[in-house]
Amino acid sequence: MSDLRGRLLADEPLAPFTWFRVGGPAQALFTPADEDDLAYFLARLPADVPVYTVGVGSNLIVRDGGIRGVVVRLSSKGFGEITAEGDVVRAGAAALDRRVAEAAAKAGIGGLEFYFGIPGSIGGALRMNAGANGHETKDVLVEAKGIGRDGQKLTFANADMKFVYRNSGVDPSIIFTSASFRGKLAAPDAIRAQMAAVQDHREASQPVREKTGGSTFKNPPGQSAWKLIDSAGCRGLRNGGAQVSEMHCNFLINSGNASADDIESLGEQVRARVKAHSGVDLQWEIKRIGVK
Ligand SMILES: Cc1cc2nc3c(=O)[nH]c(=O)nc-3n(C[C@H](O)[C@H](O)[C@H](O)COP(=O)(O)OP(=O)(O)OC[C@H]3O[C@@H](n4cnc5c(N)ncnc54)[C@H](O)[C@@H]3O)c2cc1C
């Protein structure tokens, strides 16, 4: 691939790129220079090489044995631009949700305040249908752009994203590269006040300064995962260096020197206890990738 402009590194640690700070290396880590570079790379990479995309790792456990194949990580240099025009905000997939909310507020575009408290990137928000405070990505997305495993550039209208609660039905091989969102024109001060309220609520109720992966399990229809976990007696439960947060028991934390296995098996213990206590099968929201 003589014309490749991005960075391709072998056996690169991934733990520093995740909020949990655990997990093994990527067999290869590719940081494309821009969209064309990513398309060039994917078109030439043999079809049998697995490819996995990571955002800023705020919803991710990378297992201790690492990831075979190529991990693609978009950098803010090539994929971080945010622009606003009228009531539409456009953002590269590496832009942080928080920055998108700030740019929208500056341009007097309301409706994207919920992104202010979500610590992921736009790529992760598109894949996870990220949401908070009664709003989610599905409510504001106009269209997303992405690249297929064969290097084809594709555009997805909101309906094509097949959004469901904390997921998108788009083929997992698609790497999102940018998106546009429509909000409602509003006074920047009112938008900022709402963003501050979002932030205050979060700081008071979630362990946002810990090594964590956000909500571990999806809320089952009509129920709260945290209440089920709490009533099964799991608040504060420990496994090696991993712990169920005392502050918000749907959050697992790396309390120091946890392995990925400590965290994942603690999650499985919680699932088993909840199943035994209330009969509910909790489903992981956190993505777990790689080999044990
Ligand atoms: C303290 C804390 C609070 C949180 N609060 C919330 C909340 O209120 N609401 C909420 O929805 N989430 C919340 N999360 C979870 C997380 O921030 C979101 O799921 C976020 O959207 C993940 O984005 P990311 O960039 O970190 O993705 P990652 O964790 O790196 O990856 C998550 C998934 O997205 C995929 N992905 C990432 N980038 C791309 C891309 N460019 N193209 C295709 N796929 C991609 C990955 O393959 C993976 O499947 C919280 C997390 C933490 C740590």
CSV table of C-alpha atoms and ligand atoms in Angstrom, one decimal:
chain,number,residue,atom,x,y,z
A,1,MET,CA,0.0,0.0,0.0
A,2,SER,CA,2.6,2.5,-1.2
A,3,ASP,CA,0.2,5.5,-1.1
A,4,LEU,CA,-1.0,5.0,2.4
A,5,ARG,CA,-0.8,8.2,4.4
A,6,GLY,CA,-2.1,7.2,7.8
A,7,ARG,CA,-0.2,5.4,10.6
A,8,LEU,CA,-0.1,1.6,10.7
A,9,LEU,CA,1.5,0.1,13.8
A,10,ALA,CA,2.0,-3.5,14.8
A,11,ASP,CA,1.2,-5.0,18.2
A,12,GLU,CA,0.0,-1.7,19.6
A,13,PRO,CA,-1.5,-1.5,23.2
A,14,LEU,CA,-5.2,-0.5,23.3
A,15,ALA,CA,-5.7,-0.1,27.0
A,16,PRO,CA,-4.6,3.6,27.0
A,17,PHE,CA,-7.4,4.2,24.4
A,18,THR,CA,-10.2,2.9,26.7
A,19,TRP,CA,-11.8,4.4,29.7
A,20,PHE,CA,-11.4,1.1,31.7
A,21,ARG,CA,-7.6,1.2,30.9
A,22,VAL,CA,-7.5,-2.6,30.5
A,23,GLY,CA,-7.0,-5.1,27.7
A,24,GLY,CA,-4.4,-6.5,25.3
A,25,PRO,CA,-2.9,-5.1,22.1
A,26,ALA,CA,-4.2,-4.8,18.6
A,27,GLN,CA,-2.3,-7.0,16.1
A,28,ALA,CA,-2.3,-3.9,13.9
A,29,LEU,CA,-3.6,-0.4,14.7
A,30,PHE,CA,-4.5,1.9,11.7
A,31,THR,CA,-5.0,5.6,12.1
A,32,PRO,CA,-6.1,6.9,8.7
A,33,ALA,CA,-5.1,10.4,7.6
A,34,ASP,CA,-8.6,11.1,6.2
A,35,GLU,CA,-11.6,9.5,4.5
A,36,ASP,CA,-9.8,8.8,1.2
A,37,ASP,CA,-6.9,7.2,3.0
A,38,LEU,CA,-9.3,4.9,4.9
A,39,ALA,CA,-11.1,3.9,1.7
A,40,TYR,CA,-7.8,3.2,0.0
A,41,PHE,CA,-6.7,1.0,2.9
A,42,LEU,CA,-9.9,-1.0,3.2
A,43,ALA,CA,-10.1,-1.6,-0.6
A,44,ARG,CA,-6.6,-3.1,-0.6
A,45,LEU,CA,-6.7,-5.0,2.7
A,46,PRO,CA,-7.3,-8.7,2.0
A,47,ALA,CA,-11.0,-9.5,2.7
A,48,ASP,CA,-10.2,-12.2,5.2
A,49,VAL,CA,-8.4,-9.8,7.6
A,50,PRO,CA,-10.8,-8.9,10.4
A,51,VAL,CA,-11.3,-5.1,11.0
A,52,TYR,CA,-12.7,-3.6,14.2
A,53,THR,CA,-13.3,0.1,14.9
A,54,VAL,CA,-12.8,1.9,18.2
A,55,GLY,CA,-13.9,5.4,19.1
A,56,VAL,CA,-12.6,6.8,22.4
A,57,GLY,CA,-13.3,3.6,24.3
A,58,SER,CA,-16.0,4.8,26.7
A,59,ASN,CA,-18.2,1.8,26.1
A,60,LEU,CA,-15.7,-0.9,25.6
A,61,ILE,CA,-13.9,-3.8,27.2
A,62,VAL,CA,-10.9,-4.9,25.2
A,63,ARG,CA,-10.2,-8.4,26.5
A,64,ASP,CA,-6.7,-9.3,27.9
A,65,GLY,CA,-5.6,-11.3,24.8
A,66,GLY,CA,-6.0,-8.3,22.5
A,67,ILE,CA,-7.5,-8.2,19.1
A,68,ARG,CA,-6.5,-10.2,16.0
A,69,GLY,CA,-6.6,-8.3,12.7
A,70,VAL,CA,-6.7,-4.5,12.3
A,71,VAL,CA,-8.2,-2.0,14.7
A,72,VAL,CA,-9.1,1.3,13.1
A,73,ARG,CA,-9.1,4.4,15.3
A,74,LEU,CA,-10.1,7.7,13.7
A,75,SER,CA,-8.1,10.7,14.9
A,76,SER,CA,-9.5,14.1,15.5
A,77,LYS,CA,-6.9,15.5,13.0
A,78,GLY,CA,-8.5,13.8,10.1
A,79,PHE,CA,-12.1,13.3,11.4
A,80,GLY,CA,-12.6,15.9,14.1
A,81,GLU,CA,-14.0,18.9,12.2
A,82,ILE,CA,-17.3,20.4,13.4
A,83,THR,CA,-19.2,23.0,11.4
A,84,ALA,CA,-22.6,24.6,11.9
A,85,GLU,CA,-25.0,26.3,9.4
A,86,GLY,CA,-28.6,27.3,9.9
A,87,ASP,CA,-30.0,24.6,12.2
A,88,VAL,CA,-27.6,21.9,11.1
A,89,VAL,CA,-24.4,20.7,12.7
A,90,ARG,CA,-21.9,18.6,10.8
A,91,ALA,CA,-19.2,16.6,12.7
A,92,GLY,CA,-16.5,14.2,11.9
A,93,ALA,CA,-16.8,10.8,13.5
A,94,ALA,CA,-13.8,11.4,15.9
A,95,ALA,CA,-15.3,14.6,17.2
A,96,LEU,CA,-16.3,14.3,20.9
A,97,ASP,CA,-20.1,14.4,21.6
A,98,ARG,CA,-19.3,17.1,24.1
A,99,ARG,CA,-17.6,19.3,21.5
A,100,VAL,CA,-20.6,18.9,19.2
A,101,ALA,CA,-22.9,20.1,21.9
A,102,GLU,CA,-20.6,23.1,22.6
A,103,ALA,CA,-20.4,24.0,18.9
A,104,ALA,CA,-24.2,23.7,18.6
A,105,ALA,CA,-24.7,26.0,21.6
A,106,LYS,CA,-22.2,28.6,20.1
A,107,ALA,CA,-24.2,28.6,16.8
A,108,GLY,CA,-27.6,28.9,18.7
A,109,ILE,CA,-28.7,25.4,17.8
A,110,GLY,CA,-30.7,23.7,20.6
A,111,GLY,CA,-31.6,20.0,20.9
A,112,LEU,CA,-28.1,18.6,21.1
A,113,GLU,CA,-27.6,19.5,24.8
A,114,PHE,CA,-27.8,15.8,25.7
A,115,TYR,CA,-24.5,15.1,24.0
A,116,PHE,CA,-22.8,17.4,26.5
A,117,GLY,CA,-22.7,14.7,29.1
A,118,ILE,CA,-21.8,11.7,27.0
A,119,PRO,CA,-18.1,11.1,26.9
A,120,GLY,CA,-17.9,9.3,23.6
A,121,SER,CA,-17.2,10.3,20.0
A,122,ILE,CA,-19.7,10.8,17.2
A,123,GLY,CA,-18.7,7.4,15.6
A,124,GLY,CA,-19.6,5.7,18.9
A,125,ALA,CA,-22.8,7.7,19.2
A,126,LEU,CA,-23.9,6.5,15.7
A,127,ARG,CA,-23.1,2.9,16.4
A,128,MET,CA,-24.7,3.0,19.9
A,129,ASN,CA,-27.6,5.4,19.3
A,130,ALA,CA,-26.1,7.2,22.3
A,131,GLY,CA,-28.6,9.2,24.4
A,132,ALA,CA,-29.4,10.8,27.7
A,133,ASN,CA,-32.0,12.9,29.4
A,134,GLY,CA,-34.8,11.5,27.2
A,135,HIS,CA,-33.1,12.3,23.9
A,136,GLU,CA,-31.0,10.0,21.7
A,137,THR,CA,-29.0,10.2,18.4
A,138,LYS,CA,-32.0,8.9,16.5
A,139,ASP,CA,-34.0,12.1,17.3
A,140,VAL,CA,-31.4,14.5,15.8
A,141,LEU,CA,-29.5,12.6,13.1
A,142,VAL,CA,-30.1,13.8,9.5
A,143,GLU,CA,-27.6,11.4,7.8
A,144,ALA,CA,-24.3,9.6,8.5
A,145,LYS,CA,-21.5,8.8,6.1
A,146,GLY,CA,-19.4,5.7,6.3
A,147,ILE,CA,-17.1,3.4,4.5
A,148,GLY,CA,-17.7,-0.3,3.9
A,149,ARG,CA,-15.2,-3.2,4.3
A,150,ASP,CA,-14.5,-3.0,0.6
A,151,GLY,CA,-13.6,0.7,0.7
A,152,GLN,CA,-16.9,2.0,-0.8
A,153,LYS,CA,-18.2,5.3,0.5
A,154,LEU,CA,-21.8,5.1,1.7
A,155,THR,CA,-24.5,7.5,3.0
A,156,PHE,CA,-27.1,6.5,5.5
A,157,ALA,CA,-30.3,8.5,6.0
A,158,ASN,CA,-31.8,8.4,9.5
A,159,ALA,CA,-34.1,5.5,8.6
A,160,ASP,CA,-31.2,3.5,7.1
A,161,MET,CA,-29.5,3.5,10.5
A,162,LYS,CA,-32.1,1.1,11.9
A,163,PHE,CA,-31.7,2.6,15.3
A,164,VAL,CA,-33.0,0.8,18.3
A,165,TYR,CA,-32.3,1.4,22.0
A,166,ARG,CA,-28.5,1.7,22.4
A,167,ASN,CA,-27.7,0.2,19.0
A,168,SER,CA,-27.8,0.6,15.2
A,169,GLY,CA,-28.8,-2.1,12.8
A,170,VAL,CA,-26.2,-1.0,10.2
A,171,ASP,CA,-23.8,-3.8,9.3
A,172,PRO,CA,-21.0,-3.9,12.0
A,173,SER,CA,-18.3,-3.7,9.3
A,174,ILE,CA,-19.3,-0.1,8.4
A,175,ILE,CA,-16.9,2.6,9.7
A,176,PHE,CA,-18.8,5.9,10.2
A,177,THR,CA,-16.7,8.9,9.1
A,178,SER,CA,-19.1,11.9,9.7
A,179,ALA,CA,-22.7,12.9,10.4
A,180,SER,CA,-25.1,15.8,10.3
A,181,PHE,CA,-27.6,16.6,12.9
A,182,ARG,CA,-30.6,19.0,12.9
A,183,GLY,CA,-31.5,20.9,16.0
A,184,LYS,CA,-33.8,24.0,16.7
A,185,LEU,CA,-32.6,27.6,16.7
A,186,ALA,CA,-32.5,28.9,20.3
A,187,ALA,CA,-30.7,31.4,22.4
A,188,PRO,CA,-27.2,30.3,23.2
A,189,ASP,CA,-27.6,31.2,26.9
A,190,ALA,CA,-30.7,29.0,27.3
A,191,ILE,CA,-28.9,26.1,25.6
A,192,ARG,CA,-25.8,26.6,27.9
A,193,ALA,CA,-28.1,26.6,31.0
A,194,GLN,CA,-29.5,23.3,29.9
A,195,MET,CA,-26.0,21.9,29.2
A,196,ALA,CA,-24.9,23.0,32.7
A,197,ALA,CA,-28.0,21.2,34.2
A,198,VAL,CA,-27.1,18.0,32.3
A,199,GLN,CA,-23.6,18.2,33.6
A,200,ASP,CA,-24.6,18.8,37.3
A,201,HIS,CA,-27.0,16.0,37.3
A,202,ARG,CA,-24.4,13.6,35.9
A,203,GLU,CA,-21.6,14.6,38.3
A,204,ALA,CA,-24.0,14.0,41.2
A,205,SER,CA,-25.2,10.6,40.0
A,206,GLN,CA,-22.5,8.8,38.1
A,207,PRO,CA,-18.8,7.9,38.8
A,208,VAL,CA,-17.6,10.1,35.9
A,209,ARG,CA,-14.1,10.4,37.2
A,210,GLU,CA,-13.5,6.7,37.5
A,211,LYS,CA,-12.1,4.2,35.1
A,212,THR,CA,-15.5,2.9,33.8
A,213,GLY,CA,-17.4,2.0,30.7
A,214,GLY,CA,-20.7,3.9,31.5
A,215,SER,CA,-23.9,1.9,31.8
A,216,THR,CA,-23.0,-1.8,31.8
A,217,PHE,CA,-26.4,-3.3,31.0
A,218,LYS,CA,-29.3,-2.0,29.0
A,219,ASN,CA,-32.4,-1.2,30.9
A,220,PRO,CA,-34.9,-4.0,30.3
A,221,PRO,CA,-38.2,-2.7,28.9
A,222,GLY,CA,-40.1,-0.9,31.7
A,223,GLN,CA,-37.3,-1.6,34.3
A,224,SER,CA,-34.1,0.0,35.5
A,225,ALA,CA,-31.0,-2.2,35.3
A,226,TRP,CA,-29.5,-0.4,38.4
A,227,LYS,CA,-32.6,-1.2,40.6
A,228,LEU,CA,-32.4,-4.9,39.6
A,229,ILE,CA,-28.7,-4.9,40.4
A,230,ASP,CA,-29.2,-3.1,43.7
A,231,SER,CA,-32.0,-5.4,44.8
A,232,ALA,CA,-29.9,-8.5,44.0
A,233,GLY,CA,-27.4,-7.2,46.5
A,234,CYS,CA,-24.6,-6.3,44.0
A,235,ARG,CA,-23.8,-2.7,45.0
A,236,GLY,CA,-20.1,-2.5,45.8
A,237,LEU,CA,-19.5,-6.2,44.8
A,238,ARG,CA,-15.8,-6.9,44.0
A,239,ASN,CA,-13.9,-9.3,41.8
A,240,GLY,CA,-10.1,-8.8,41.7
A,241,GLY,CA,-9.5,-5.2,40.9
A,242,ALA,CA,-13.0,-4.6,39.5
A,243,GLN,CA,-16.0,-3.3,41.5
A,244,VAL,CA,-19.6,-2.5,41.1
A,245,SER,CA,-19.8,1.2,41.7
A,246,GLU,CA,-21.2,2.2,45.1
A,247,MET,CA,-22.5,5.5,43.5
A,248,HIS,CA,-24.3,4.0,40.5
A,249,CYS,CA,-24.6,0.2,40.5
A,250,ASN,CA,-25.1,-0.2,36.8
A,251,PHE,CA,-21.5,1.1,36.4
A,252,LEU,CA,-18.5,-1.3,36.8
A,253,ILE,CA,-15.2,0.3,37.7
A,254,ASN,CA,-11.5,-0.6,37.6
A,255,SER,CA,-10.6,0.3,41.1
A,256,GLY,CA,-6.8,0.1,40.4
A,257,ASN,CA,-5.2,-2.9,38.8
A,258,ALA,CA,-8.2,-4.8,37.3
A,259,SER,CA,-7.7,-7.0,34.3
A,260,ALA,CA,-10.3,-7.1,31.5
A,261,ASP,CA,-11.3,-10.5,32.8
A,262,ASP,CA,-11.9,-9.2,36.3
A,263,ILE,CA,-14.3,-6.7,34.9
A,264,GLU,CA,-16.1,-9.0,32.5
A,265,SER,CA,-16.5,-11.8,35.0
A,266,LEU,CA,-17.8,-9.4,37.6
A,267,GLY,CA,-20.4,-8.3,35.0
A,268,GLU,CA,-21.3,-12.0,34.5
A,269,GLN,CA,-21.6,-12.5,38.3
A,270,VAL,CA,-24.0,-9.6,38.4
A,271,ARG,CA,-26.1,-11.0,35.5
A,272,ALA,CA,-26.3,-14.4,37.3
A,273,ARG,CA,-27.3,-12.8,40.6
A,274,VAL,CA,-30.0,-10.7,39.0
A,275,LYS,CA,-31.3,-13.7,37.0
A,276,ALA,CA,-31.5,-15.7,40.3
A,277,HIS,CA,-33.1,-12.9,42.2
A,278,SER,CA,-35.6,-11.5,39.8
A,279,GLY,CA,-35.6,-13.8,36.8
A,280,VAL,CA,-34.4,-11.0,34.5
A,281,ASP,CA,-31.7,-11.7,31.9
A,282,LEU,CA,-29.7,-8.4,31.7
A,283,GLN,CA,-28.2,-7.7,28.3
A,284,TRP,CA,-24.7,-6.1,28.1
A,285,GLU,CA,-24.7,-2.5,26.7
A,286,ILE,CA,-20.9,-2.4,26.9
A,287,LYS,CA,-19.2,-3.9,23.9
A,288,ARG,CA,-16.7,-6.6,24.7
A,289,ILE,CA,-14.1,-7.4,22.0
A,290,GLY,CA,-11.0,-9.5,21.5
A,291,VAL,CA,-9.8,-12.8,22.9
A,292,LYS,CA,-9.5,-13.7,26.6
B,1,LIG,C1,-18.9,8.0,32.6
B,1,LIG,C2,-19.7,7.5,31.4
B,1,LIG,C3,-21.0,8.0,31.1
B,1,LIG,C4,-21.7,7.5,30.0
B,1,LIG,N1,-23.0,8.0,29.8
B,1,LIG,C5,-23.7,7.6,28.7
B,1,LIG,C6,-25.0,8.1,28.5
B,1,LIG,O1,-25.5,8.9,29.2
B,1,LIG,N2,-25.6,7.7,27.3
B,1,LIG,C7,-25.1,6.9,26.4
B,1,LIG,O2,-25.7,6.6,25.4
B,1,LIG,N3,-23.8,6.4,26.7
B,1,LIG,C8,-23.1,6.7,27.8
B,1,LIG,N4,-21.9,6.2,28.0
B,1,LIG,C9,-21.3,5.2,27.0
B,1,LIG,C10,-20.5,5.8,25.8
B,1,LIG,O3,-20.0,7.1,26.1
B,1,LIG,C11,-21.4,5.8,24.6
B,1,LIG,O4,-21.8,4.5,24.2
B,1,LIG,C12,-20.6,6.4,23.4
B,1,LIG,O5,-21.4,6.6,22.3
B,1,LIG,C13,-19.4,5.5,22.9
B,1,LIG,O6,-18.6,6.2,22.1
B,1,LIG,P1,-17.0,5.9,21.9
B,1,LIG,O7,-16.5,6.8,21.0
B,1,LIG,O8,-16.4,5.9,23.3
B,1,LIG,O9,-17.1,4.4,21.3
B,1,LIG,P2,-16.3,3.1,21.8
B,1,LIG,O10,-16.6,2.8,23.2
B,1,LIG,O11,-14.9,3.2,21.4
B,1,LIG,O12,-17.0,2.0,20.9
B,1,LIG,C14,-18.4,1.7,21.1
B,1,LIG,C15,-19.0,1.0,19.9
B,1,LIG,O13,-19.0,2.0,18.8
B,1,LIG,C16,-18.3,1.5,17.7
B,1,LIG,N5,-17.7,2.6,17.0
B,1,LIG,C17,-16.9,3.6,17.5
B,1,LIG,N6,-16.6,4.5,16.6
B,1,LIG,C18,-17.1,4.0,15.4
B,1,LIG,C19,-17.1,4.5,14.1
B,1,LIG,N7,-16.4,5.6,13.7
B,1,LIG,N8,-17.7,3.7,13.1
B,1,LIG,C20,-18.4,2.6,13.5
B,1,LIG,N9,-18.4,2.1,14.7
B,1,LIG,C21,-17.8,2.8,15.7
B,1,LIG,C22,-17.3,0.5,18.2
B,1,LIG,O14,-16.9,-0.4,17.2
B,1,LIG,C23,-18.1,-0.1,19.4
B,1,LIG,O15,-18.9,-1.1,18.9
B,1,LIG,C24,-21.1,6.6,29.1
B,1,LIG,C25,-19.8,6.2,29.3
B,1,LIG,C26,-19.1,6.6,30.4
B,1,LIG,C27,-17.7,6.1,30.6
